[in-house]
Short mmCIF file of C-alpha atoms and ligand atoms in Angstrom, two decimals:
data_model
loop_
_atom_site.label_atom_id
_atom_site.label_comp_id
_atom_site.label_asym_id
_atom_site.label_seq_id
_atom_site.Cartn_x
_atom_site.Cartn_y
_atom_site.Cartn_z
CA UNK A 1 19.30 46.34 128.29
CA UNK A 2 20.34 44.46 131.42
CA UNK A 3 17.49 46.04 133.35
CA UNK A 4 14.82 45.48 130.71
CA UNK A 5 16.05 41.89 130.23
CA UNK A 6 15.83 41.24 133.97
CA UNK A 7 12.35 42.75 134.16
CA UNK A 8 11.06 40.79 131.17
CA UNK A 9 12.53 37.58 132.62
CA UNK A 10 10.61 38.18 135.84
CA UNK A 11 7.43 38.71 133.80
CA UNK A 12 7.96 35.71 131.51
CA UNK A 13 9.34 33.17 133.94
CA UNK A 14 8.64 34.48 137.44
CA UNK A 15 5.46 32.55 138.24
CA UNK A 16 3.66 35.66 139.40
CA UNK A 17 6.64 37.52 140.85
CA UNK A 18 6.58 41.27 140.28
CA UNK A 19 9.36 43.67 139.41
CA UNK A 20 10.11 47.30 140.13
CA UNK A 21 12.32 48.62 137.30
CA UNK A 22 13.93 51.88 138.38
CA UNK A 23 15.33 54.16 135.69
CA UNK A 24 17.22 57.26 136.69
CA UNK A 25 16.75 59.03 133.36
CA UNK A 26 13.49 60.32 131.96
CA UNK A 27 13.68 58.32 128.73
CA UNK A 28 11.89 54.98 128.56
CA UNK A 29 14.83 53.51 126.61
CA UNK A 30 17.18 54.42 129.44
CA UNK A 31 19.74 57.08 130.20
CA UNK A 32 22.68 54.75 129.61
CA UNK A 33 24.38 53.25 126.61
CA UNK A 34 22.01 50.58 125.32
CA UNK A 35 19.75 52.61 123.07
CA UNK A 36 22.76 54.35 121.47
CA UNK A 37 24.62 51.13 120.78
CA UNK A 38 24.93 49.60 117.33
CA UNK A 39 22.65 46.78 118.52
CA UNK A 40 25.02 43.91 117.66
CA UNK A 41 24.68 40.97 120.03
CA UNK A 42 27.20 38.13 120.12
CA UNK A 43 25.49 34.74 120.06
CA UNK A 44 26.36 31.26 118.95
CA UNK A 45 25.06 27.87 117.88
CA UNK A 46 28.47 26.27 118.47
CA UNK A 47 29.03 25.97 122.21
CA UNK A 48 32.49 24.38 122.11
CA UNK A 49 34.01 26.83 119.64
CA UNK A 50 32.52 29.82 121.43
CA UNK A 51 33.65 28.58 124.84
CA UNK A 52 37.23 27.99 123.68
CA UNK A 53 37.28 31.45 122.14
CA UNK A 54 35.75 33.17 125.15
CA UNK A 55 38.18 31.52 127.55
CA UNK A 56 41.10 32.55 125.32
CA UNK A 57 39.94 36.18 125.39
CA UNK A 58 40.68 36.23 129.13
CA UNK A 59 44.34 36.40 128.08
CA UNK A 60 46.59 36.96 131.05
CA UNK A 61 43.66 37.95 133.28
CA UNK A 62 42.76 35.04 135.55
CA UNK A 63 39.89 36.67 137.43
CA UNK A 64 37.08 35.06 135.43
CA UNK A 65 36.43 31.42 136.29
CA UNK A 66 35.71 28.64 133.80
CA UNK A 67 32.31 28.32 135.50
CA UNK A 68 31.45 31.91 134.59
CA UNK A 69 32.59 31.34 130.99
CA UNK A 70 30.40 28.23 130.76
CA UNK A 71 27.33 30.00 132.18
CA UNK A 72 27.90 32.88 129.77
CA UNK A 73 28.33 30.81 126.62
CA UNK A 74 25.36 28.60 127.54
CA UNK A 75 23.28 31.78 127.65
CA UNK A 76 24.64 32.83 124.24
CA UNK A 77 23.31 29.61 122.74
CA UNK A 78 19.84 30.48 124.10
CA UNK A 79 19.50 34.13 123.06
CA UNK A 80 17.82 33.66 119.68
CA UNK A 81 15.26 31.15 120.96
CA UNK A 82 14.58 33.23 124.05
CA UNK A 83 13.90 36.38 122.00
CA UNK A 84 11.65 34.35 119.70
CA UNK A 85 9.79 32.94 122.67
CA UNK A 86 8.98 36.55 123.53
CA UNK A 87 7.67 37.21 120.03
CA UNK A 88 10.66 38.25 117.91
CA UNK A 89 9.94 37.51 114.25
CA UNK A 90 11.69 38.00 110.93
CA UNK A 91 13.19 41.22 112.20
CA UNK A 92 15.58 39.15 114.32
CA UNK A 93 18.53 38.32 112.08
CA UNK A 94 20.55 35.32 113.25
CA UNK A 95 23.93 35.10 111.55
CA UNK A 96 24.16 31.31 111.32
CA UNK A 97 20.71 31.09 109.76
CA UNK A 98 21.40 33.59 106.98
CA UNK A 99 23.58 33.13 103.95
CA UNK A 100 24.93 36.64 104.18
CA UNK A 101 26.81 36.91 107.43
CA UNK A 102 27.85 40.53 106.75
CA UNK A 103 31.43 39.28 106.75
CA UNK A 104 31.13 38.94 110.51
CA UNK A 105 34.35 37.62 111.97
CA UNK A 106 35.57 37.43 115.54
CA UNK A 107 37.49 40.44 116.79
CA UNK A 108 40.39 38.11 117.65
CA UNK A 109 40.22 35.51 114.90
CA UNK A 110 43.70 34.37 115.91
CA UNK A 111 42.18 32.93 119.09
CA UNK A 112 39.00 31.47 117.65
CA UNK A 113 39.25 27.83 116.51
CA UNK A 114 36.75 28.19 113.66
CA UNK A 115 37.48 31.87 112.85
CA UNK A 116 33.75 32.40 113.17
CA UNK A 117 31.64 33.78 116.00
CA UNK A 118 27.94 34.41 115.51
CA UNK A 119 25.74 37.36 116.25
CA UNK A 120 22.13 38.39 116.27
CA UNK A 121 20.51 41.77 115.78
CA UNK A 122 17.19 43.35 114.99
CA UNK A 123 17.03 44.51 111.40
CA UNK A 124 13.40 45.27 110.65
CA UNK A 125 13.89 48.36 108.46
CA UNK A 126 12.23 46.81 105.44
CA UNK A 127 9.52 44.87 107.23
CA UNK A 128 8.58 47.66 109.64
CA UNK A 129 9.77 45.51 112.53
CA UNK A 130 12.10 46.38 115.36
CA UNK A 131 15.45 47.86 114.38
CA UNK A 132 17.11 47.67 117.77
CA UNK A 133 17.02 45.14 120.58
CA UNK A 134 16.33 47.81 123.20
CA UNK A 135 13.17 48.85 121.31
CA UNK A 136 12.05 45.25 121.40
CA UNK A 137 12.82 44.82 125.10
CA UNK A 138 11.06 48.05 126.09
CA UNK A 139 7.99 46.95 124.11
CA UNK A 140 7.99 43.73 126.19
CA UNK A 141 8.30 45.71 129.41
CA UNK A 142 5.22 47.70 128.35
CA UNK A 143 3.28 44.55 127.46
CA UNK A 144 3.96 43.25 130.96
CA UNK A 145 2.93 46.31 132.91
CA UNK A 146 0.83 44.11 135.20
CA UNK A 147 4.01 42.57 136.63
CA UNK A 148 6.64 45.22 135.83
CA UNK A 149 6.40 48.73 137.24
CA UNK A 150 8.72 50.88 135.13
CA UNK A 151 9.50 54.14 136.91
CA UNK A 152 11.32 56.90 135.05
CA UNK A 153 13.24 59.66 136.84
CA UNK A 154 13.74 57.21 139.73
CA UNK A 155 17.29 57.15 141.05
CA UNK A 156 18.41 54.33 143.33
CA UNK A 157 20.43 55.71 146.24
CA UNK A 158 21.28 53.10 148.88
CA UNK A 159 20.78 49.41 149.60
CA UNK A 160 19.36 48.16 152.89
CA UNK A 161 21.45 45.40 154.40
CA UNK A 162 20.73 43.25 157.43
CA UNK A 163 23.73 43.88 159.66
CA UNK A 164 23.73 40.31 161.03
CA UNK A 165 23.16 38.26 157.89
CA UNK A 166 24.40 40.73 155.25
CA UNK A 167 21.16 40.04 153.33
CA UNK A 168 19.95 42.80 151.05
CA UNK A 169 16.42 43.70 152.10
CA UNK A 170 15.61 46.42 149.58
CA UNK A 171 16.71 49.89 148.60
CA UNK A 172 16.01 53.59 148.79
CA UNK A 173 15.28 55.56 145.68
CA UNK A 174 14.38 59.12 144.86
CA UNK A 175 11.51 60.08 142.57
CA UNK A 176 9.73 63.42 142.08
CA UNK A 177 11.77 64.90 144.94
CA UNK A 178 10.56 62.20 147.34
CA UNK A 179 12.63 59.46 148.93
CA UNK A 180 11.00 56.04 148.86
CA UNK A 181 12.04 52.84 150.64
CA UNK A 182 11.25 49.67 148.69
CA UNK A 183 11.29 46.17 150.17
CA UNK A 184 12.60 43.44 147.89
CA UNK A 185 10.69 40.19 148.26
CA UNK A 186 13.35 38.19 146.47
CA UNK A 187 16.29 40.44 145.76
CA UNK A 188 17.84 43.44 144.04
CA UNK A 189 19.47 43.16 140.62
CA UNK A 190 21.91 45.95 139.90
CA UNK A 191 21.80 46.88 136.20
CA UNK A 192 22.98 50.45 136.38
CA UNK A 193 25.68 50.41 133.74
CA UNK A 194 29.12 51.90 134.10
CA UNK A 195 30.60 55.21 135.15
CA UNK A 196 30.93 56.87 131.75
CA UNK A 197 29.81 60.21 133.15
CA UNK A 198 31.78 60.29 136.39
CA UNK A 199 34.98 62.21 135.71
CA UNK A 200 36.45 61.44 139.13
CA UNK A 201 36.10 57.67 138.63
CA UNK A 202 37.44 57.98 135.09
CA UNK A 203 40.51 59.77 136.38
CA UNK A 204 41.04 57.28 139.18
CA UNK A 205 40.43 54.03 137.30
CA UNK A 206 41.47 54.93 133.75
CA UNK A 207 43.88 57.84 134.07
CA UNK A 208 41.46 59.41 131.64
CA UNK A 209 41.72 63.17 131.44
CA UNK A 210 39.23 64.98 129.28
CA UNK A 211 37.94 61.85 127.50
CA UNK A 212 34.49 62.23 126.04
CA UNK A 213 31.88 59.47 126.57
CA UNK A 214 29.70 58.91 123.53
CA UNK A 215 26.62 58.13 125.61
CA UNK A 216 25.78 56.99 129.14
CA UNK A 217 24.96 60.42 130.56
CA UNK A 218 23.04 58.97 133.53
CA UNK A 219 25.78 56.44 134.23
CA UNK A 220 27.59 58.19 137.04
CA UNK A 221 28.73 55.10 138.93
CA UNK A 222 25.93 55.35 141.53
CA UNK A 223 25.65 51.58 141.75
CA UNK A 224 29.36 51.24 142.46
CA UNK A 225 29.01 53.52 145.47
CA UNK A 226 25.85 51.67 146.58
CA UNK A 227 27.61 48.32 146.38
CA UNK A 228 30.76 49.65 148.05
CA UNK A 229 28.53 50.63 150.97
CA UNK A 230 27.53 46.98 151.41
CA UNK A 231 31.16 45.85 150.99
CA UNK A 232 31.03 44.36 147.52
CA UNK A 233 34.29 43.36 145.90
CA UNK A 234 35.07 45.32 142.70
CA UNK A 235 36.68 43.92 139.57
CA UNK A 236 37.67 44.96 136.06
CA UNK A 237 37.64 48.61 137.09
CA UNK A 238 40.14 49.41 134.32
CA UNK A 239 37.96 47.74 131.66
CA UNK A 240 36.84 50.18 129.00
CA UNK A 241 35.84 50.12 125.33
CA UNK A 242 38.10 52.94 124.20
CA UNK A 243 39.92 55.11 123.71
CA UNK A 244 39.63 56.48 120.17
CA UNK A 245 40.99 59.80 119.01
CA UNK A 246 38.21 61.83 117.49
CA UNK A 247 37.62 65.36 116.24
CA UNK A 248 36.92 68.17 118.69
CA UNK A 249 36.46 71.87 118.06
CA UNK A 250 39.38 74.03 119.16
CA UNK A 251 37.36 75.47 122.04
CA UNK A 252 36.31 71.97 123.16
CA UNK A 253 32.59 72.59 122.74
CA UNK A 254 31.96 70.33 119.72
CA UNK A 255 32.64 66.63 119.17
CA UNK A 256 32.32 64.36 116.16
CA UNK A 257 30.12 61.30 116.54
CA UNK A 258 31.89 58.01 116.00
CA UNK A 259 28.80 56.57 114.32
CA UNK A 260 28.42 53.90 116.96
CA UNK A 261 31.57 52.05 116.03
CA UNK A 262 35.01 51.58 117.47
CA UNK A 263 36.70 52.00 114.13
CA UNK A 264 37.61 55.61 113.46
CA UNK A 265 39.84 55.82 110.46
CA UNK A 266 42.56 58.45 110.40
CA UNK A 267 44.52 56.87 107.62
CA UNK A 268 45.14 59.91 105.43
CA UNK A 269 47.56 61.54 107.83
CA UNK A 270 49.34 61.03 111.12
CA UNK A 271 48.44 61.79 114.72
CA UNK A 272 50.97 63.62 116.86
CA UNK A 273 50.98 64.61 120.51
CA UNK A 274 51.79 67.97 122.00
CA UNK A 275 55.47 67.05 121.55
CA UNK A 276 54.97 67.00 117.77
CA UNK A 277 55.80 63.27 117.53
CA UNK A 278 53.78 60.22 116.57
CA UNK A 279 53.12 58.01 119.57
CA UNK A 280 50.96 55.05 118.42
CA UNK A 281 49.52 53.12 115.49
CA UNK A 282 46.83 55.63 114.64
CA UNK A 283 44.65 53.74 112.17
CA UNK A 284 41.27 52.55 113.45
CA UNK A 285 39.65 49.24 112.64
CA UNK A 286 40.38 45.68 113.62
CA UNK A 287 42.39 44.96 110.49
CA UNK A 288 41.41 41.37 111.06
CA UNK A 289 40.25 40.92 107.51
CA UNK A 290 43.82 41.42 106.40
CA UNK A 291 45.25 38.57 108.40
CA UNK A 292 47.92 36.60 106.70
CA UNK A 293 48.81 34.34 109.59
CA UNK A 294 47.49 33.59 113.04
CA UNK A 295 50.29 35.10 115.13
CA UNK A 296 48.53 37.59 117.38
CA UNK A 297 51.88 39.08 118.45
CA UNK A 298 52.60 40.67 115.09
CA UNK A 299 49.20 42.00 114.11
CA UNK A 300 48.24 45.63 114.45
CA UNK A 301 44.86 47.23 114.69
CA UNK A 302 42.51 48.85 117.09
CA UNK A 303 40.23 46.40 118.86
CA UNK A 304 37.81 48.30 121.08
CA UNK A 305 40.65 50.34 122.54
CA UNK A 306 43.28 47.62 122.79
CA UNK A 307 46.36 47.75 120.59
CA UNK A 308 49.47 45.70 120.09
CA UNK A 309 52.00 46.85 122.66
CA UNK A 310 55.17 44.81 122.71
CA UNK A 311 53.46 41.79 121.18
CA UNK A 312 50.48 41.83 123.56
CA UNK A 313 47.07 43.41 123.28
CA UNK A 314 47.10 46.11 125.90
CA UNK A 315 44.77 48.92 126.71
CA UNK A 316 45.72 52.01 124.66
CA UNK A 317 45.88 55.15 126.76
CA UNK A 318 45.48 58.41 124.88
CA UNK A 319 46.55 61.88 125.96
CA UNK A 320 43.86 64.54 126.37
CA UNK A 321 45.07 66.47 123.31
CA UNK A 322 46.52 65.33 119.98
CA UNK A 323 46.59 66.59 116.39
CA UNK A 324 45.67 64.85 113.16
CA UNK A 325 48.13 66.23 110.60
CA UNK A 326 47.75 65.86 106.83
CA UNK A 327 48.19 67.76 103.58
CA UNK A 328 45.98 69.20 100.85
CA UNK A 329 46.02 65.93 98.88
CA UNK A 330 44.58 64.14 101.92
CA UNK A 331 42.01 66.89 102.39
CA UNK A 332 40.95 66.42 98.78
CA UNK A 333 40.52 62.69 99.44
CA UNK A 334 38.24 63.31 102.42
CA UNK A 335 40.45 63.47 105.51
CA UNK A 336 37.72 65.31 107.39
CA UNK A 337 34.66 63.86 105.67
CA UNK A 338 33.45 62.59 109.01
CA UNK A 339 32.67 66.20 109.89
CA UNK A 340 30.38 66.50 106.91
CA UNK A 341 30.50 68.99 104.10
CA UNK A 342 32.13 71.87 105.98
CA UNK A 343 35.30 73.91 105.95
CA UNK A 344 36.83 72.52 109.16
CA UNK A 345 39.30 75.37 109.51
CA UNK A 346 36.69 78.10 109.06
CA UNK A 347 34.47 76.28 111.55
CA UNK A 348 37.32 76.07 114.09
CA UNK A 349 38.06 72.32 114.21
CA UNK A 350 41.74 72.95 113.43
CA UNK A 351 44.36 74.97 111.60
CA UNK A 352 45.98 75.19 108.19
CA UNK A 353 49.23 76.77 107.06
CA UNK A 354 51.49 76.95 104.02
CA UNK A 355 54.46 75.73 106.06
CA UNK A 356 55.00 73.02 108.67
CA UNK A 357 56.68 75.61 110.91
CA UNK A 358 53.66 77.90 110.68
CA UNK A 359 51.33 75.01 111.43
CA UNK A 360 53.43 73.97 114.45
CA UNK A 361 53.25 77.47 115.78
CA UNK A 362 49.45 77.52 115.55
CA UNK A 363 49.27 74.06 117.20
CA UNK A 364 51.74 75.16 119.89
CA UNK A 365 53.99 72.14 119.32
CA UNK A 366 57.81 72.25 118.84
CA UNK A 367 58.34 73.12 115.16
CA UNK A 368 61.60 71.20 114.88
CA UNK A 369 59.98 68.03 116.26
CA UNK A 370 56.98 68.25 113.95
CA UNK A 371 59.25 68.86 110.93
CA UNK A 372 61.37 65.82 111.83
CA UNK A 373 58.28 63.68 112.41
CA UNK A 374 56.84 64.57 109.01
CA UNK A 375 60.18 64.08 107.22
CA UNK A 376 60.51 60.65 108.86
CA UNK A 377 56.91 59.76 108.03
CA UNK A 378 57.45 60.71 104.39
CA UNK A 379 60.54 58.49 104.26
CA UNK A 380 58.52 55.56 105.66
CA UNK A 381 55.84 56.18 103.03
CA UNK A 382 58.45 56.16 100.33
CA UNK A 383 59.94 52.91 101.67
CA UNK A 384 56.44 51.43 101.79
CA UNK A 385 56.73 50.21 105.38
CA UNK A 386 56.01 51.87 108.72
CA UNK A 387 58.82 50.43 110.80
CA UNK A 388 57.92 52.75 113.66
CA UNK A 389 54.37 51.57 114.46
CA UNK A 390 53.63 49.04 111.70
CA UNK A 391 50.68 50.80 110.14
CA UNK A 392 49.10 48.80 107.33
CA UNK A 393 51.00 49.56 104.14
CA UNK A 394 47.88 50.69 102.28
CA UNK A 395 47.55 53.61 104.72
CA UNK A 396 50.92 55.24 104.10
CA UNK A 397 50.03 58.66 102.71
CA UNK A 398 52.88 61.18 102.71
CA UNK A 399 52.44 64.77 103.87
CA UNK A 400 53.87 66.79 101.01
CA UNK A 401 51.43 69.17 99.39
CA UNK A 402 50.71 72.54 101.06
CA UNK A 403 48.67 73.85 102.69
CA UNK A 404 49.13 71.57 105.68
CA UNK A 405 46.35 70.86 108.17
CA UNK A 406 46.14 69.98 111.86
CA UNK A 407 42.77 68.96 113.36
CA UNK A 408 42.29 68.82 117.11
CA UNK A 409 41.77 65.30 118.50
CA UNK A 410 40.52 64.25 121.92
CA UNK A 411 39.95 60.72 123.23
CA UNK A 412 36.45 59.32 123.32
CA UNK A 413 35.13 55.96 124.42
CA UNK A 414 32.05 53.75 124.37
CA UNK A 415 31.65 52.27 127.82
CA UNK A 416 33.35 51.22 131.03
CA UNK A 417 33.18 47.63 132.30
CA UNK A 418 34.13 47.82 135.98
CA UNK A 419 31.93 47.21 138.99
CA UNK A 420 31.12 44.56 141.59
CA UNK A 421 32.38 41.05 140.97
CA UNK A 422 29.68 38.50 140.24
CA UNK A 423 29.53 34.74 140.54
CA UNK A 424 28.47 32.24 137.90
CA UNK A 425 24.95 32.69 139.31
CA UNK A 426 25.03 36.45 138.95
CA UNK A 427 25.44 36.96 142.71
CA UNK A 428 27.43 40.02 143.77
CA UNK A 429 30.34 38.96 145.97
CA UNK A 430 31.60 40.53 149.17
CA UNK A 431 35.20 41.28 150.10
CA UNK A 432 35.70 37.63 151.14
CA UNK A 433 34.23 36.51 147.79
CA UNK A 434 31.05 35.18 149.37
CA UNK A 435 27.72 36.08 147.78
CA UNK A 436 25.94 39.01 149.38
CA UNK A 437 22.54 37.36 149.89
CA UNK A 438 19.81 38.61 147.54
CA UNK A 439 22.09 40.97 145.59
CA UNK A 440 22.76 40.33 141.89
CA UNK A 441 24.35 42.11 138.95
CA UNK A 442 23.94 42.14 135.18
CA UNK A 443 25.26 43.88 132.09
CA UNK A 444 28.07 46.39 131.92
CA UNK A 445 27.85 46.95 135.69
CA UNK A 446 30.63 44.69 136.98
CA UNK A 447 31.11 43.15 133.56
CA UNK A 448 32.71 39.73 133.13
CA UNK A 449 34.88 41.12 130.31
CA UNK A 450 38.41 41.14 131.63
CA UNK A 451 41.22 41.28 129.05
CA UNK A 452 40.40 41.16 125.31
CA UNK A 453 36.89 42.12 124.19
CA UNK A 454 34.79 40.91 121.27
CA UNK A 455 32.30 43.34 119.70
CA UNK A 456 28.69 42.53 120.58
CA UNK A 457 29.94 41.29 123.93
CA UNK A 458 28.30 43.90 126.12
CA UNK A 459 24.73 43.60 124.87
CA UNK A 460 25.03 39.83 124.97
CA UNK A 461 26.09 40.14 128.58
CA UNK A 462 22.95 42.15 129.33
CA UNK A 463 20.74 39.44 127.89
CA UNK A 464 22.74 36.62 129.46
CA UNK A 465 23.16 37.92 132.98
CA UNK A 466 19.78 39.63 133.14
CA UNK A 467 18.27 36.15 132.75
CA UNK A 468 20.84 34.29 134.87
CA UNK A 469 20.51 36.72 137.77
CA UNK A 470 16.72 36.72 137.78
CA UNK A 471 16.48 32.93 137.55
CA UNK A 472 18.85 32.47 140.49
CA UNK A 473 17.25 35.28 142.45
CA UNK A 474 13.81 33.70 142.05
CA UNK A 475 15.11 30.18 142.56
CA UNK A 476 14.01 29.03 139.09
CA UNK A 477 17.46 28.40 137.58
C1 LIG B 1 28.00 54.20 120.51
C2 LIG B 1 28.01 52.85 121.19
C3 LIG B 1 27.85 51.70 120.41
C4 LIG B 1 27.86 50.45 121.02
N1 LIG B 1 27.58 49.33 120.27
C5 LIG B 1 27.51 48.13 120.87
C6 LIG B 1 27.12 46.97 120.14
O1 LIG B 1 26.78 47.02 118.95
N2 LIG B 1 27.11 45.77 120.78
C7 LIG B 1 27.44 45.66 122.11
O2 LIG B 1 27.41 44.54 122.64
N3 LIG B 1 27.75 46.75 122.84
C8 LIG B 1 27.77 47.97 122.26
N4 LIG B 1 28.06 49.08 123.01
C9 LIG B 1 28.21 48.91 124.46
C10 LIG B 1 26.80 48.71 125.06
O3 LIG B 1 25.94 49.68 124.53
C11 LIG B 1 26.75 48.82 126.58
O4 LIG B 1 27.82 48.17 127.20
C12 LIG B 1 25.44 48.22 127.06
O5 LIG B 1 24.37 48.88 126.43
C13 LIG B 1 25.30 48.32 128.57
O6 LIG B 1 23.98 47.98 128.91
P1 LIG B 1 23.53 48.06 130.41
O7 LIG B 1 22.10 47.74 130.45
O8 LIG B 1 24.44 47.26 131.24
O9 LIG B 1 23.79 49.59 130.80
P2 LIG B 1 23.10 50.90 130.20
O10 LIG B 1 22.43 50.71 128.93
O11 LIG B 1 24.13 51.96 130.26
O12 LIG B 1 21.97 51.16 131.24
C14 LIG B 1 22.21 51.51 132.58
C15 LIG B 1 20.96 52.19 133.07
O13 LIG B 1 21.04 52.42 134.48
C16 LIG B 1 20.47 53.69 134.74
N5 LIG B 1 20.99 54.14 136.03
C17 LIG B 1 22.25 54.53 136.33
N6 LIG B 1 22.32 54.84 137.64
C18 LIG B 1 21.09 54.63 138.15
C19 LIG B 1 20.52 54.79 139.45
N7 LIG B 1 21.24 55.24 140.49
N8 LIG B 1 19.21 54.49 139.62
C20 LIG B 1 18.43 54.06 138.58
N9 LIG B 1 18.92 53.92 137.33
C21 LIG B 1 20.24 54.19 137.13
C22 LIG B 1 20.89 54.53 133.55
O14 LIG B 1 20.05 55.66 133.39
C23 LIG B 1 20.75 53.55 132.41
O15 LIG B 1 19.48 53.56 131.80
C24 LIG B 1 28.05 50.35 122.43
C25 LIG B 1 28.21 51.50 123.21
C26 LIG B 1 28.16 52.75 122.60
C27 LIG B 1 28.27 53.97 123.46
#
């Protein structure tokens, strides 16, 4: 999305400039996350409200300047008109223009003055229009093939830098087994996503062991290495939309999809670790529609991987292996319906047993601990309040009726956010925080998201910073 936005901006506004759009994967929609996303794009027609909210989302993280926030929110006010200027029609749904806003509320309503934050999306199912923004953007890239050369299977490898001036002169890429050097007349815009498929970086930056990315197979952090070679400063390397516990087969070969959302609901049972104990508030979903007051410290929920930890919204680490434990009553209510109409035990997603002790033995967790955990859980359900992790009271289902079940859970995640730091003009900064001349960034690669995240915030960043970077690169800002 960042790359197609940058390319289309060159075509639409570049006064004859041309663009080489390199795509490592062999799919015209990209080998990253964009085409698999839910397609929700944050946008606004209320600059002041959105700016106040966006600044508040920085929380305790002071790495993102007010200037960056202002540039970002200005871009959000322009998205709908910009897409329409490119030809978007009725298939573009703009929340503040429609009566039905799909109940869209900010992810952190406690921090948003008006409790409302807009969004746009393509929703052309009925009209035969575009159903996803990346489809629309790729169609624009195709329409502009006179100015945009879109190469698939083309992997960028290294940047060329003038050793005296630090200017970026171009880059080397690999295509069809050949290495090609390309000169950049104006600059290079790095739009190569995150490092979802680089297990070494995930271990180093996220202490993530065995977490499963939902997409982003070509996103191996190449751009981070390329920018490190030219001494870019990195930021937000621990930023990630995740983790969520999700079903895995016992042998680790099968994973459940999370249907493109962050909210995975495991509210018919409990999740325990290999010690047989609960360790977090296991119910997915923002819970923000259940707000009774605006005190962020006391709310629970799962907001793109952040949870309430000690009154603050902190990144939720998850261990590589957990178990979702529930009883026959929960099974009858659809505890595993996400896996479809199957017998999850027969198809090796987990175990069942007539006794808790027998189940613990199959799970290889301490039987005494699991028994105590379940007895305690049942007492909380009876009392009607989870005073351990403050689960919403309408999710307190006891574990009473045999047989008992344990489904294997592993962490998965949507996308990383780390990469080179960028300025309010989209320039990538060096170790002294000076712009590296002619080098820019956009999208998830070196994202401006720092502390709390609002859904729709990554795609909007692709549109925003794709345009900002190109305009500054071409001197048309
Ligand atoms: C299931 C899911 C649902 C989501 N839903 C939403 C949503 O509704 N709203 C939202 O805002 N965000 C959503 N996100 C997050 C969002 O999809 C991403 O953050 C966003 O798409 C990132 O866009 P991007 O262009 O920066 O990177 P990507 O789309 O990941 O693109 C990066 C591109 O760079 C290419 N590349 C990588 N290395 C190289 C190289 N060396 N040379 C050449 N090319 C290279 C990759 O092949 C890829 O095509 C979702 C994510 C997932 C996984």
